[in-house]
Tab-separated table of C-alpha atoms and ligand atoms in Angstrom:
chain	number	residue	atom	x	y	z
A	22	UNK	CA	-29.829	294.945	156.812
A	23	UNK	CA	-29.472	292.970	159.950
A	24	UNK	CA	-28.112	289.649	159.233
A	25	UNK	CA	-29.885	287.135	161.698
A	26	UNK	CA	-30.982	282.902	162.052
A	27	UNK	CA	-34.243	282.918	160.879
A	28	UNK	CA	-36.879	281.306	163.140
A	29	UNK	CA	-37.946	277.401	162.085
A	30	UNK	CA	-41.453	279.752	161.985
A	31	UNK	CA	-40.496	282.263	159.731
A	32	UNK	CA	-39.065	279.953	157.306
A	33	UNK	CA	-41.549	280.496	154.418
A	34	UNK	CA	-40.460	284.242	154.708
A	35	UNK	CA	-37.263	282.962	152.546
A	36	UNK	CA	-39.674	281.614	149.714
A	37	UNK	CA	-39.868	284.410	147.547
A	38	UNK	CA	-36.265	285.637	147.075
A	39	UNK	CA	-35.108	282.249	146.985
A	40	UNK	CA	-37.634	281.875	143.694
A	41	UNK	CA	-36.807	285.157	142.258
A	42	UNK	CA	-33.237	283.709	142.754
A	43	UNK	CA	-32.865	280.453	141.667
A	44	UNK	CA	-36.790	280.217	139.299
A	45	UNK	CA	-39.810	279.030	140.158
A	46	UNK	CA	-40.995	277.155	144.169
A	47	UNK	CA	-44.871	275.643	143.289
A	48	UNK	CA	-45.980	274.259	146.279
A	49	UNK	CA	-45.403	271.411	145.516
A	50	UNK	CA	-41.600	271.877	145.355
A	51	UNK	CA	-41.612	274.073	147.899
A	52	UNK	CA	-43.911	271.753	150.562
A	53	UNK	CA	-40.498	268.780	150.126
A	54	UNK	CA	-37.812	272.097	150.017
A	55	UNK	CA	-39.049	273.253	152.630
A	56	UNK	CA	-38.491	270.947	154.859
A	57	UNK	CA	-35.156	271.133	154.438
A	58	UNK	CA	-34.960	274.931	154.985
A	59	UNK	CA	-36.887	274.225	158.153
A	60	UNK	CA	-33.923	271.849	159.297
A	61	UNK	CA	-31.063	273.963	159.134
A	62	UNK	CA	-33.839	276.828	160.624
A	63	UNK	CA	-34.047	274.616	163.657
A	64	UNK	CA	-30.435	274.043	163.917
A	65	UNK	CA	-29.823	277.933	163.238
A	66	UNK	CA	-28.650	277.715	160.299
A	67	UNK	CA	-30.397	279.522	158.429
A	68	UNK	CA	-29.761	283.122	158.091
A	69	UNK	CA	-31.499	286.461	156.299
A	70	UNK	CA	-30.790	289.487	155.736
A	71	UNK	CA	-33.882	292.107	156.850
A	72	UNK	CA	-34.475	294.863	155.767
A	73	UNK	CA	-37.033	296.466	158.359
A	74	UNK	CA	-39.754	293.338	158.050
A	75	UNK	CA	-38.639	292.610	154.562
A	76	UNK	CA	-35.937	289.692	153.404
A	77	UNK	CA	-33.286	291.153	151.334
A	78	UNK	CA	-30.818	287.899	151.640
A	79	UNK	CA	-30.348	284.402	152.656
A	80	UNK	CA	-27.905	281.946	152.980
A	81	UNK	CA	-27.452	278.672	155.033
A	82	UNK	CA	-24.386	277.203	156.428
A	83	UNK	CA	-25.732	273.281	156.270
A	84	UNK	CA	-23.576	270.713	158.968
A	85	UNK	CA	-21.904	268.417	156.941
A	86	UNK	CA	-18.254	266.840	156.845
A	87	UNK	CA	-16.268	266.919	153.819
A	88	UNK	CA	-13.459	263.631	153.510
A	89	UNK	CA	-9.637	264.687	152.989
A	90	UNK	CA	-7.351	261.487	152.845
A	91	UNK	CA	-10.106	259.103	154.078
A	92	UNK	CA	-10.437	261.763	157.277
A	93	UNK	CA	-13.903	263.227	157.880
A	94	UNK	CA	-13.213	267.045	158.440
A	95	UNK	CA	-16.300	269.786	160.019
A	96	UNK	CA	-17.470	271.458	156.915
A	97	UNK	CA	-20.283	273.983	156.447
A	98	UNK	CA	-21.710	274.011	153.210
A	99	UNK	CA	-22.630	277.375	151.647
A	100	UNK	CA	-25.917	276.991	150.484
A	101	UNK	CA	-28.615	278.720	148.348
A	102	UNK	CA	-26.839	282.624	148.682
A	103	UNK	CA	-29.324	285.348	147.100
A	104	UNK	CA	-29.936	289.108	147.490
A	105	UNK	CA	-33.048	289.957	146.154
A	106	UNK	CA	-33.161	291.413	142.754
A	107	UNK	CA	-33.623	295.316	143.034
A	108	UNK	CA	-30.740	295.501	145.528
A	109	UNK	CA	-28.301	293.735	144.367
A	110	UNK	CA	-24.992	295.142	142.774
A	111	UNK	CA	-24.733	297.463	146.117
A	112	UNK	CA	-22.874	295.077	148.329
A	113	UNK	CA	-25.015	293.362	150.241
A	114	UNK	CA	-23.707	289.937	149.157
A	115	UNK	CA	-20.268	290.558	150.455
A	116	UNK	CA	-21.300	291.855	153.997
A	117	UNK	CA	-23.604	288.357	153.673
A	118	UNK	CA	-21.021	286.102	153.111
A	119	UNK	CA	-18.105	288.405	155.159
A	120	UNK	CA	-21.056	287.900	157.726
A	121	UNK	CA	-21.220	283.889	157.026
A	122	UNK	CA	-17.530	283.308	156.926
A	123	UNK	CA	-17.261	284.142	160.660
A	124	UNK	CA	-20.179	282.630	161.469
A	125	UNK	CA	-18.627	279.272	159.938
A	126	UNK	CA	-15.973	279.390	162.532
A	127	UNK	CA	-18.106	280.301	165.265
A	128	UNK	CA	-20.003	277.210	164.513
A	129	UNK	CA	-16.356	275.205	164.817
A	130	UNK	CA	-15.928	273.931	160.601
A	131	UNK	CA	-12.452	274.071	159.621
A	132	UNK	CA	-13.762	274.695	156.210
A	133	UNK	CA	-16.424	276.115	153.679
A	134	UNK	CA	-17.945	274.295	150.608
A	135	UNK	CA	-19.730	275.543	147.951
A	136	UNK	CA	-20.935	275.745	144.394
A	137	UNK	CA	-20.528	278.743	142.618
A	138	UNK	CA	-22.772	280.568	140.478
A	139	UNK	CA	-20.424	283.157	140.180
A	140	UNK	CA	-16.524	283.380	141.550
A	141	UNK	CA	-15.760	286.979	141.945
A	142	UNK	CA	-17.251	287.275	145.486
A	143	UNK	CA	-16.412	284.383	146.760
A	144	UNK	CA	-12.571	284.974	145.807
A	145	UNK	CA	-12.729	288.265	147.408
A	146	UNK	CA	-13.503	286.966	150.522
A	147	UNK	CA	-10.628	283.591	150.248
A	148	UNK	CA	-12.635	280.794	148.553
A	149	UNK	CA	-10.920	279.586	145.321
A	150	UNK	CA	-11.997	276.522	143.220
A	151	UNK	CA	-10.501	273.230	144.330
A	152	UNK	CA	-12.965	270.024	143.084
A	153	UNK	CA	-15.610	269.433	140.840
A	154	UNK	CA	-19.062	267.336	140.872
A	155	UNK	CA	-18.305	264.989	137.648
A	156	UNK	CA	-20.761	262.986	135.554
A	157	UNK	CA	-20.348	259.906	132.914
A	158	UNK	CA	-22.087	258.903	130.742
A	159	UNK	CA	-22.436	255.483	130.618
A	160	UNK	CA	-23.797	252.741	127.962
A	161	UNK	CA	-26.442	250.307	130.307
A	162	UNK	CA	-25.231	247.800	128.362
A	163	UNK	CA	-21.825	247.965	129.397
A	164	UNK	CA	-22.629	247.842	132.617
A	165	UNK	CA	-24.837	245.175	132.166
A	166	UNK	CA	-22.283	243.179	130.721
A	167	UNK	CA	-19.856	243.503	134.168
A	168	UNK	CA	-19.248	240.103	135.628
A	169	UNK	CA	-20.899	239.890	139.402
A	170	UNK	CA	-21.782	237.565	141.824
A	171	UNK	CA	-25.079	237.951	144.458
A	172	UNK	CA	-24.695	240.068	147.134
A	173	UNK	CA	-27.641	240.507	150.008
A	174	UNK	CA	-28.611	243.599	149.050
A	175	UNK	CA	-32.096	245.218	150.551
A	176	UNK	CA	-34.057	248.413	149.611
A	177	UNK	CA	-33.840	250.856	151.707
A	178	UNK	CA	-35.711	253.893	153.265
A	179	UNK	CA	-35.797	256.465	156.069
A	180	UNK	CA	-35.893	254.240	158.467
A	181	UNK	CA	-31.910	253.628	157.292
A	182	UNK	CA	-30.239	256.944	157.359
A	183	UNK	CA	-28.189	255.802	159.796
A	184	UNK	CA	-26.482	252.540	159.154
A	185	UNK	CA	-26.725	254.615	155.089
A	186	UNK	CA	-24.514	257.343	156.658
A	187	UNK	CA	-22.267	254.751	158.103
A	188	UNK	CA	-21.880	252.739	155.083
A	189	UNK	CA	-20.437	255.297	152.794
A	190	UNK	CA	-18.577	256.754	155.662
A	191	UNK	CA	-16.686	253.707	156.168
A	192	UNK	CA	-16.572	253.218	151.642
A	193	UNK	CA	-14.927	256.871	151.808
A	194	UNK	CA	-12.479	256.383	154.811
A	195	UNK	CA	-11.139	253.163	153.234
A	196	UNK	CA	-10.690	254.352	149.948
A	197	UNK	CA	-8.817	256.993	151.573
A	198	UNK	CA	-11.713	259.623	149.281
A	199	UNK	CA	-10.771	263.771	149.075
A	200	UNK	CA	-13.841	265.186	148.195
A	201	UNK	CA	-16.789	264.575	149.487
A	202	UNK	CA	-19.504	265.288	152.198
A	203	UNK	CA	-20.887	264.066	154.935
A	204	UNK	CA	-24.633	264.668	156.452
A	205	UNK	CA	-26.068	264.461	159.686
A	206	UNK	CA	-28.367	261.125	160.136
A	207	UNK	CA	-31.650	264.211	159.693
A	208	UNK	CA	-31.106	264.844	155.816
A	209	UNK	CA	-30.121	261.680	155.186
A	210	UNK	CA	-33.868	260.883	156.206
A	211	UNK	CA	-34.660	263.487	154.170
A	212	UNK	CA	-32.729	261.967	150.962
A	213	UNK	CA	-34.343	258.386	151.771
A	214	UNK	CA	-37.698	259.729	151.594
A	215	UNK	CA	-37.075	261.723	148.458
A	216	UNK	CA	-40.166	261.080	145.472
A	217	UNK	CA	-39.451	258.482	142.685
A	218	UNK	CA	-35.338	257.843	143.604
A	219	UNK	CA	-34.359	254.192	144.699
A	220	UNK	CA	-31.730	253.065	147.323
A	221	UNK	CA	-30.404	249.941	147.773
A	222	UNK	CA	-28.324	249.136	150.710
A	223	UNK	CA	-25.471	246.711	150.831
A	224	UNK	CA	-23.089	245.536	153.952
A	225	UNK	CA	-20.613	247.686	152.582
A	226	UNK	CA	-21.993	249.653	149.841
A	227	UNK	CA	-25.079	251.563	148.291
A	228	UNK	CA	-27.006	252.960	145.356
A	229	UNK	CA	-29.576	255.626	144.568
A	230	UNK	CA	-30.543	256.364	141.391
A	231	UNK	CA	-33.852	257.480	139.405
A	232	UNK	CA	-34.932	258.023	135.450
A	233	UNK	CA	-33.895	260.478	133.744
A	234	UNK	CA	-34.461	261.781	130.382
A	235	UNK	CA	-37.697	261.608	129.734
A	236	UNK	CA	-37.515	257.666	131.341
A	237	UNK	CA	-35.282	256.798	128.499
A	238	UNK	CA	-32.223	256.924	131.152
A	239	UNK	CA	-31.027	256.312	134.231
A	240	UNK	CA	-29.337	258.840	136.638
A	241	UNK	CA	-27.123	257.302	139.187
A	242	UNK	CA	-26.938	259.791	142.121
A	243	UNK	CA	-24.569	257.863	144.366
A	244	UNK	CA	-22.689	254.618	144.161
A	245	UNK	CA	-20.097	253.610	147.061
A	246	UNK	CA	-19.006	250.975	147.479
A	247	UNK	CA	-16.249	249.447	150.180
A	248	UNK	CA	-15.908	245.689	147.949
A	249	UNK	CA	-14.935	244.858	144.533
A	250	UNK	CA	-17.541	242.505	144.921
A	251	UNK	CA	-20.230	245.036	146.583
A	252	UNK	CA	-20.011	247.594	143.968
A	253	UNK	CA	-20.088	244.852	140.471
A	254	UNK	CA	-23.414	243.801	142.327
A	255	UNK	CA	-24.599	247.215	142.540
A	256	UNK	CA	-23.260	248.547	138.815
A	257	UNK	CA	-25.147	244.811	137.766
A	258	UNK	CA	-28.291	246.674	139.455
A	259	UNK	CA	-28.712	249.323	137.514
A	260	UNK	CA	-27.491	247.561	133.979
A	261	UNK	CA	-30.078	245.170	134.400
A	262	UNK	CA	-32.194	248.475	133.329
A	263	UNK	CA	-30.736	248.241	130.006
A	264	UNK	CA	-33.540	246.770	127.976
A	265	UNK	CA	-35.349	250.002	129.208
A	266	UNK	CA	-32.813	252.560	129.359
A	267	UNK	CA	-29.880	253.167	126.938
A	268	UNK	CA	-27.934	254.926	128.948
A	269	UNK	CA	-26.779	256.074	132.026
A	270	UNK	CA	-25.377	259.246	133.479
A	271	UNK	CA	-23.349	258.447	136.855
A	272	UNK	CA	-21.948	261.002	139.795
A	273	UNK	CA	-19.284	259.208	139.978
A	274	UNK	CA	-15.420	260.560	140.866
A	275	UNK	CA	-13.093	260.719	137.640
A	276	UNK	CA	-11.079	258.168	139.288
A	277	UNK	CA	-13.702	255.743	140.115
A	278	UNK	CA	-13.747	251.746	140.019
A	279	UNK	CA	-16.251	251.857	137.823
A	280	UNK	CA	-14.914	253.233	134.670
A	281	UNK	CA	-12.370	250.096	134.852
A	282	UNK	CA	-14.768	248.050	135.108
A	283	UNK	CA	-16.003	247.391	131.304
A	284	UNK	CA	-14.678	246.015	128.782
A	285	UNK	CA	-14.577	248.912	126.219
A	286	UNK	CA	-13.672	252.212	127.064
A	287	UNK	CA	-12.664	254.362	124.412
A	288	UNK	CA	-14.467	258.372	124.280
A	289	UNK	CA	-15.977	259.331	127.286
A	290	UNK	CA	-18.560	262.550	127.923
A	291	UNK	CA	-17.585	263.732	131.465
A	292	UNK	CA	-20.090	266.916	132.890
A	293	UNK	CA	-18.164	268.407	135.548
A	294	UNK	CA	-19.206	271.488	137.710
A	295	UNK	CA	-16.775	273.368	139.863
A	296	UNK	CA	-17.055	273.597	143.586
A	297	UNK	CA	-14.744	275.841	146.301
A	298	UNK	CA	-13.198	275.515	148.837
A	299	UNK	CA	-12.743	278.274	151.864
A	300	UNK	CA	-9.894	276.763	154.705
A	301	UNK	CA	-11.814	278.740	157.419
A	302	UNK	CA	-9.485	277.596	160.257
A	303	UNK	CA	-6.195	276.373	159.382
A	304	UNK	CA	-5.382	274.642	162.105
A	305	UNK	CA	-7.990	272.503	162.894
A	306	UNK	CA	-8.123	272.353	159.022
A	307	UNK	CA	-4.846	270.953	158.696
A	308	UNK	CA	-4.675	268.382	161.835
A	309	UNK	CA	-7.897	267.347	160.584
A	310	UNK	CA	-7.403	266.137	157.208
A	311	UNK	CA	-5.721	262.623	156.242
A	312	UNK	CA	-2.465	262.793	154.353
A	313	UNK	CA	-1.081	260.430	152.413
A	314	UNK	CA	1.335	257.460	153.503
A	315	UNK	CA	4.735	257.930	153.795
A	316	UNK	CA	5.175	261.782	152.993
A	317	UNK	CA	6.623	263.682	155.595
A	318	UNK	CA	7.663	267.601	155.180
A	319	UNK	CA	8.780	270.585	157.076
A	320	UNK	CA	7.977	273.961	155.356
A	321	UNK	CA	7.867	277.047	156.685
A	322	UNK	CA	4.524	279.135	155.884
A	323	UNK	CA	3.545	282.981	155.715
A	324	UNK	CA	0.106	283.337	155.347
A	325	UNK	CA	-2.097	286.728	154.917
A	326	UNK	CA	-6.049	286.347	155.106
A	327	UNK	CA	-6.817	289.738	155.618
A	328	UNK	CA	-10.644	287.997	156.792
A	329	UNK	CA	-9.507	285.452	158.942
A	330	UNK	CA	-6.530	287.036	161.008
A	331	UNK	CA	-6.490	283.780	163.533
A	332	UNK	CA	-5.469	282.487	160.299
A	333	UNK	CA	-2.551	285.165	159.382
A	334	UNK	CA	1.397	285.191	160.936
A	335	UNK	CA	4.494	282.924	160.491
A	336	UNK	CA	3.490	279.110	160.668
A	337	UNK	CA	5.696	275.756	160.206
A	338	UNK	CA	3.733	272.649	158.807
A	339	UNK	CA	4.838	269.799	160.253
A	340	UNK	CA	3.406	266.336	157.912
A	341	UNK	CA	4.855	262.950	159.635
A	342	UNK	CA	3.271	259.630	159.272
A	343	UNK	CA	-0.187	260.820	158.437
A	344	UNK	CA	-0.596	263.380	160.308
A	345	UNK	CA	0.001	267.155	159.595
A	346	UNK	CA	0.189	270.363	162.392
A	347	UNK	CA	0.518	273.935	161.966
A	348	UNK	CA	2.444	275.600	164.659
A	349	UNK	CA	3.473	279.445	165.128
A	350	UNK	CA	6.826	280.240	164.188
A	351	UNK	CA	8.868	283.040	163.355
A	352	UNK	CA	9.707	284.588	160.462
A	353	UNK	CA	11.625	282.550	158.253
A	354	UNK	CA	13.822	283.881	154.707
A	355	UNK	CA	13.010	280.850	153.071
A	356	UNK	CA	8.815	280.415	153.938
A	357	UNK	CA	6.000	279.738	150.950
A	358	UNK	CA	3.918	282.901	151.313
A	359	UNK	CA	0.260	282.341	150.409
A	360	UNK	CA	-2.499	284.585	151.215
A	361	UNK	CA	-6.672	282.661	151.812
A	362	UNK	CA	-7.207	281.684	147.844
A	363	UNK	CA	-3.747	279.996	147.795
A	364	UNK	CA	-4.242	278.166	151.356
A	365	UNK	CA	-7.216	276.736	150.269
A	366	UNK	CA	-6.424	275.323	146.944
A	367	UNK	CA	-3.419	273.987	147.908
A	368	UNK	CA	-5.241	271.940	150.118
A	369	UNK	CA	-7.813	270.710	148.001
A	370	UNK	CA	-4.425	269.450	146.174
A	371	UNK	CA	-4.130	272.352	143.179
A	372	UNK	CA	-0.076	271.423	142.325
A	373	UNK	CA	2.430	274.149	143.711
A	374	UNK	CA	3.365	274.496	140.291
A	375	UNK	CA	-0.088	275.643	139.500
A	376	UNK	CA	-0.754	277.996	142.301
A	377	UNK	CA	3.113	279.455	141.947
A	378	UNK	CA	2.359	280.425	138.139
A	379	UNK	CA	-1.675	281.615	138.640
A	380	UNK	CA	0.070	284.146	141.575
A	381	UNK	CA	-1.853	282.215	144.517
A	382	UNK	CA	1.588	280.998	146.589
A	383	UNK	CA	4.865	283.314	146.248
A	384	UNK	CA	8.286	282.580	147.939
A	385	UNK	CA	10.529	279.799	148.930
A	386	UNK	CA	10.405	276.295	146.653
A	387	UNK	CA	7.732	274.438	147.916
A	388	UNK	CA	7.476	271.296	145.675
A	389	UNK	CA	7.211	269.141	148.917
A	390	UNK	CA	4.066	270.040	149.359
A	391	UNK	CA	1.848	269.146	145.970
A	392	UNK	CA	3.201	265.505	147.176
A	393	UNK	CA	1.820	266.269	151.045
A	394	UNK	CA	-1.995	267.668	149.800
A	395	UNK	CA	-1.802	265.174	146.456
A	396	UNK	CA	-5.497	264.708	146.055
A	397	UNK	CA	-8.020	264.819	143.324
A	398	UNK	CA	-11.367	265.988	144.624
A	399	UNK	CA	-15.170	265.161	143.658
A	400	UNK	CA	-17.543	265.412	145.368
A	401	UNK	CA	-21.133	263.239	144.975
A	402	UNK	CA	-23.470	266.208	146.697
A	403	UNK	CA	-25.032	268.881	145.615
A	404	UNK	CA	-26.335	272.068	147.225
B	527	COA	C1	-24.928	286.499	143.514
B	527	COA	C2	-25.563	287.844	144.455
B	527	COA	C3	-25.300	286.547	145.887
B	527	COA	C4	-24.758	288.778	144.537
B	527	COA	O1	-25.211	289.380	145.480
B	527	COA	P1	-24.708	291.357	145.518
B	527	COA	O2	-25.527	291.852	146.228
B	527	COA	O3	-25.276	291.802	144.031
B	527	COA	O4	-23.278	290.862	145.033
B	527	COA	P2	-22.195	292.593	145.698
B	527	COA	O5	-22.729	293.606	145.339
B	527	COA	O6	-22.004	292.626	147.054
B	527	COA	O7	-20.986	292.121	144.679
B	527	COA	C5	-20.107	291.376	145.147
B	527	COA	C6	-19.024	291.196	144.132
B	527	COA	O8	-19.282	290.348	143.398
B	527	COA	C7	-19.956	290.547	142.363
B	527	COA	N1	-21.054	289.789	141.287
B	527	COA	C8	-22.026	290.233	142.096
B	527	COA	N2	-23.244	289.527	140.525
B	527	COA	C9	-22.291	289.098	140.420
B	527	COA	C10	-22.512	288.094	138.904
B	527	COA	N3	-23.689	287.877	138.944
B	527	COA	N4	-21.411	287.648	138.114
B	527	COA	C11	-20.400	288.317	138.647
B	527	COA	N5	-19.951	288.803	139.574
B	527	COA	C12	-20.895	289.446	140.346
B	527	COA	C13	-19.645	292.211	141.857
B	527	COA	O9	-18.891	292.828	140.962
B	527	COA	C14	-18.621	292.296	143.084
B	527	COA	O10	-16.862	292.106	142.957
B	527	COA	P3	-16.103	293.157	142.582
B	527	COA	O11	-16.411	294.264	143.817
B	527	COA	O12	-15.036	293.082	142.658
B	527	COA	O13	-17.092	294.242	141.596
B	527	COA	C15	-27.250	288.419	143.596
B	527	COA	O14	-26.360	288.779	142.556
B	527	COA	C16	-27.891	287.092	143.622
B	527	COA	O15	-28.612	286.376	144.415
B	527	COA	N6	-27.803	286.575	142.259
B	527	COA	C17	-28.605	284.950	141.761
B	527	COA	C18	-28.988	283.818	142.823
B	527	COA	C19	-27.133	283.452	142.631
B	527	COA	O16	-26.226	283.624	141.652
B	527	COA	N7	-26.402	282.952	144.001
B	527	COA	C20	-25.100	282.484	144.055
B	527	COA	C21	-25.516	280.880	144.190
B	527	COA	S1	-23.204	280.489	144.769
């Protein structure tokens, strides 16, 4: 198998293998989907494994950012990993993922993120479960009764891509969010052009929603706002649909302020899908993210990362004043020992006590690291 970038003129070559992996792609669906594949190909980010002329594997590395404590960290979104059904179980999936991990580093992404259909393949290459993509079921009527004043809001379309990206970025930065993804403007243009999705833009907030459940309910794809006033106003727009849509399934963080707005809150249905993280370049990833205010620590680390040897060795982690850095060091008897899975999970805020009992972290007492990396990571995007 030869793995190489797919040329923009070749994108139809991945349609059949993607259909065999994820379900049928009739013409009208492929017409839309292939626009994103072409975008990835044009950026040199759509890859395929070829056996002669036959495509036997595919994968894309989307150009994203991921917010960590309010700072955007350059991240590869690993997407649409496939191996042709007749070639599975012979190691092609692992070869593809090993190759793509190198390419993530080559493209300058300190982090990589993916939604796993199976954990085993990715764990074996240093990925670990890190955060969730949550959907909460809400009553539309409860949203309608949220007190809101009118704020200037307008319908948004593809021409608003840059402003939408900027408004969302500001909201995640000011909320010091961990986990949500940021897209380049070109990807936003495609999102904002999706059929039957309604977009509203305010000065400091953005809403996307569509009909769901055979038009008996609504689905909020994204609602972010920096101020209480805009947050209330955008949820009120969703709630205004209560006469025709009884329920709303909303993609929100488990700590989203909307859950603290309705008068009643008791039983809650939360759907959660897991995503995994891979620290690709440890010093760059540590330097790029934000850290909680008032937290300081100096901890010796010993990292063993066979797939990314540049991460391996003795380090000292220094965190102070919201900044972190990883510096080369000599062996220390009191070092905390981690592999790439432990490091990736720690980066995502999984507590040290969990990591130690899961066998992902060993060595000296490292409780300070729980406060350093404290996070409840969420995503608002599936890819
Ligand atoms: C998942 C997929 C890419 C794996 O490709 P593959 O060539 O069969 O994988 P490999 O032979 O390299 O196997 C790598 C590891 O993954 C494991 N694995 C592969 N498919 C698996 C599955 N369906 N369930 C659980 N583990 C699986 C293998 O057992 C192996 O682990 P091991 O060495 O510990 O036994 C392939 O099955 C596929 O295309 N599936 C449909 C689409 C899909 O699910 N893509 C992943 C989206 S995140």
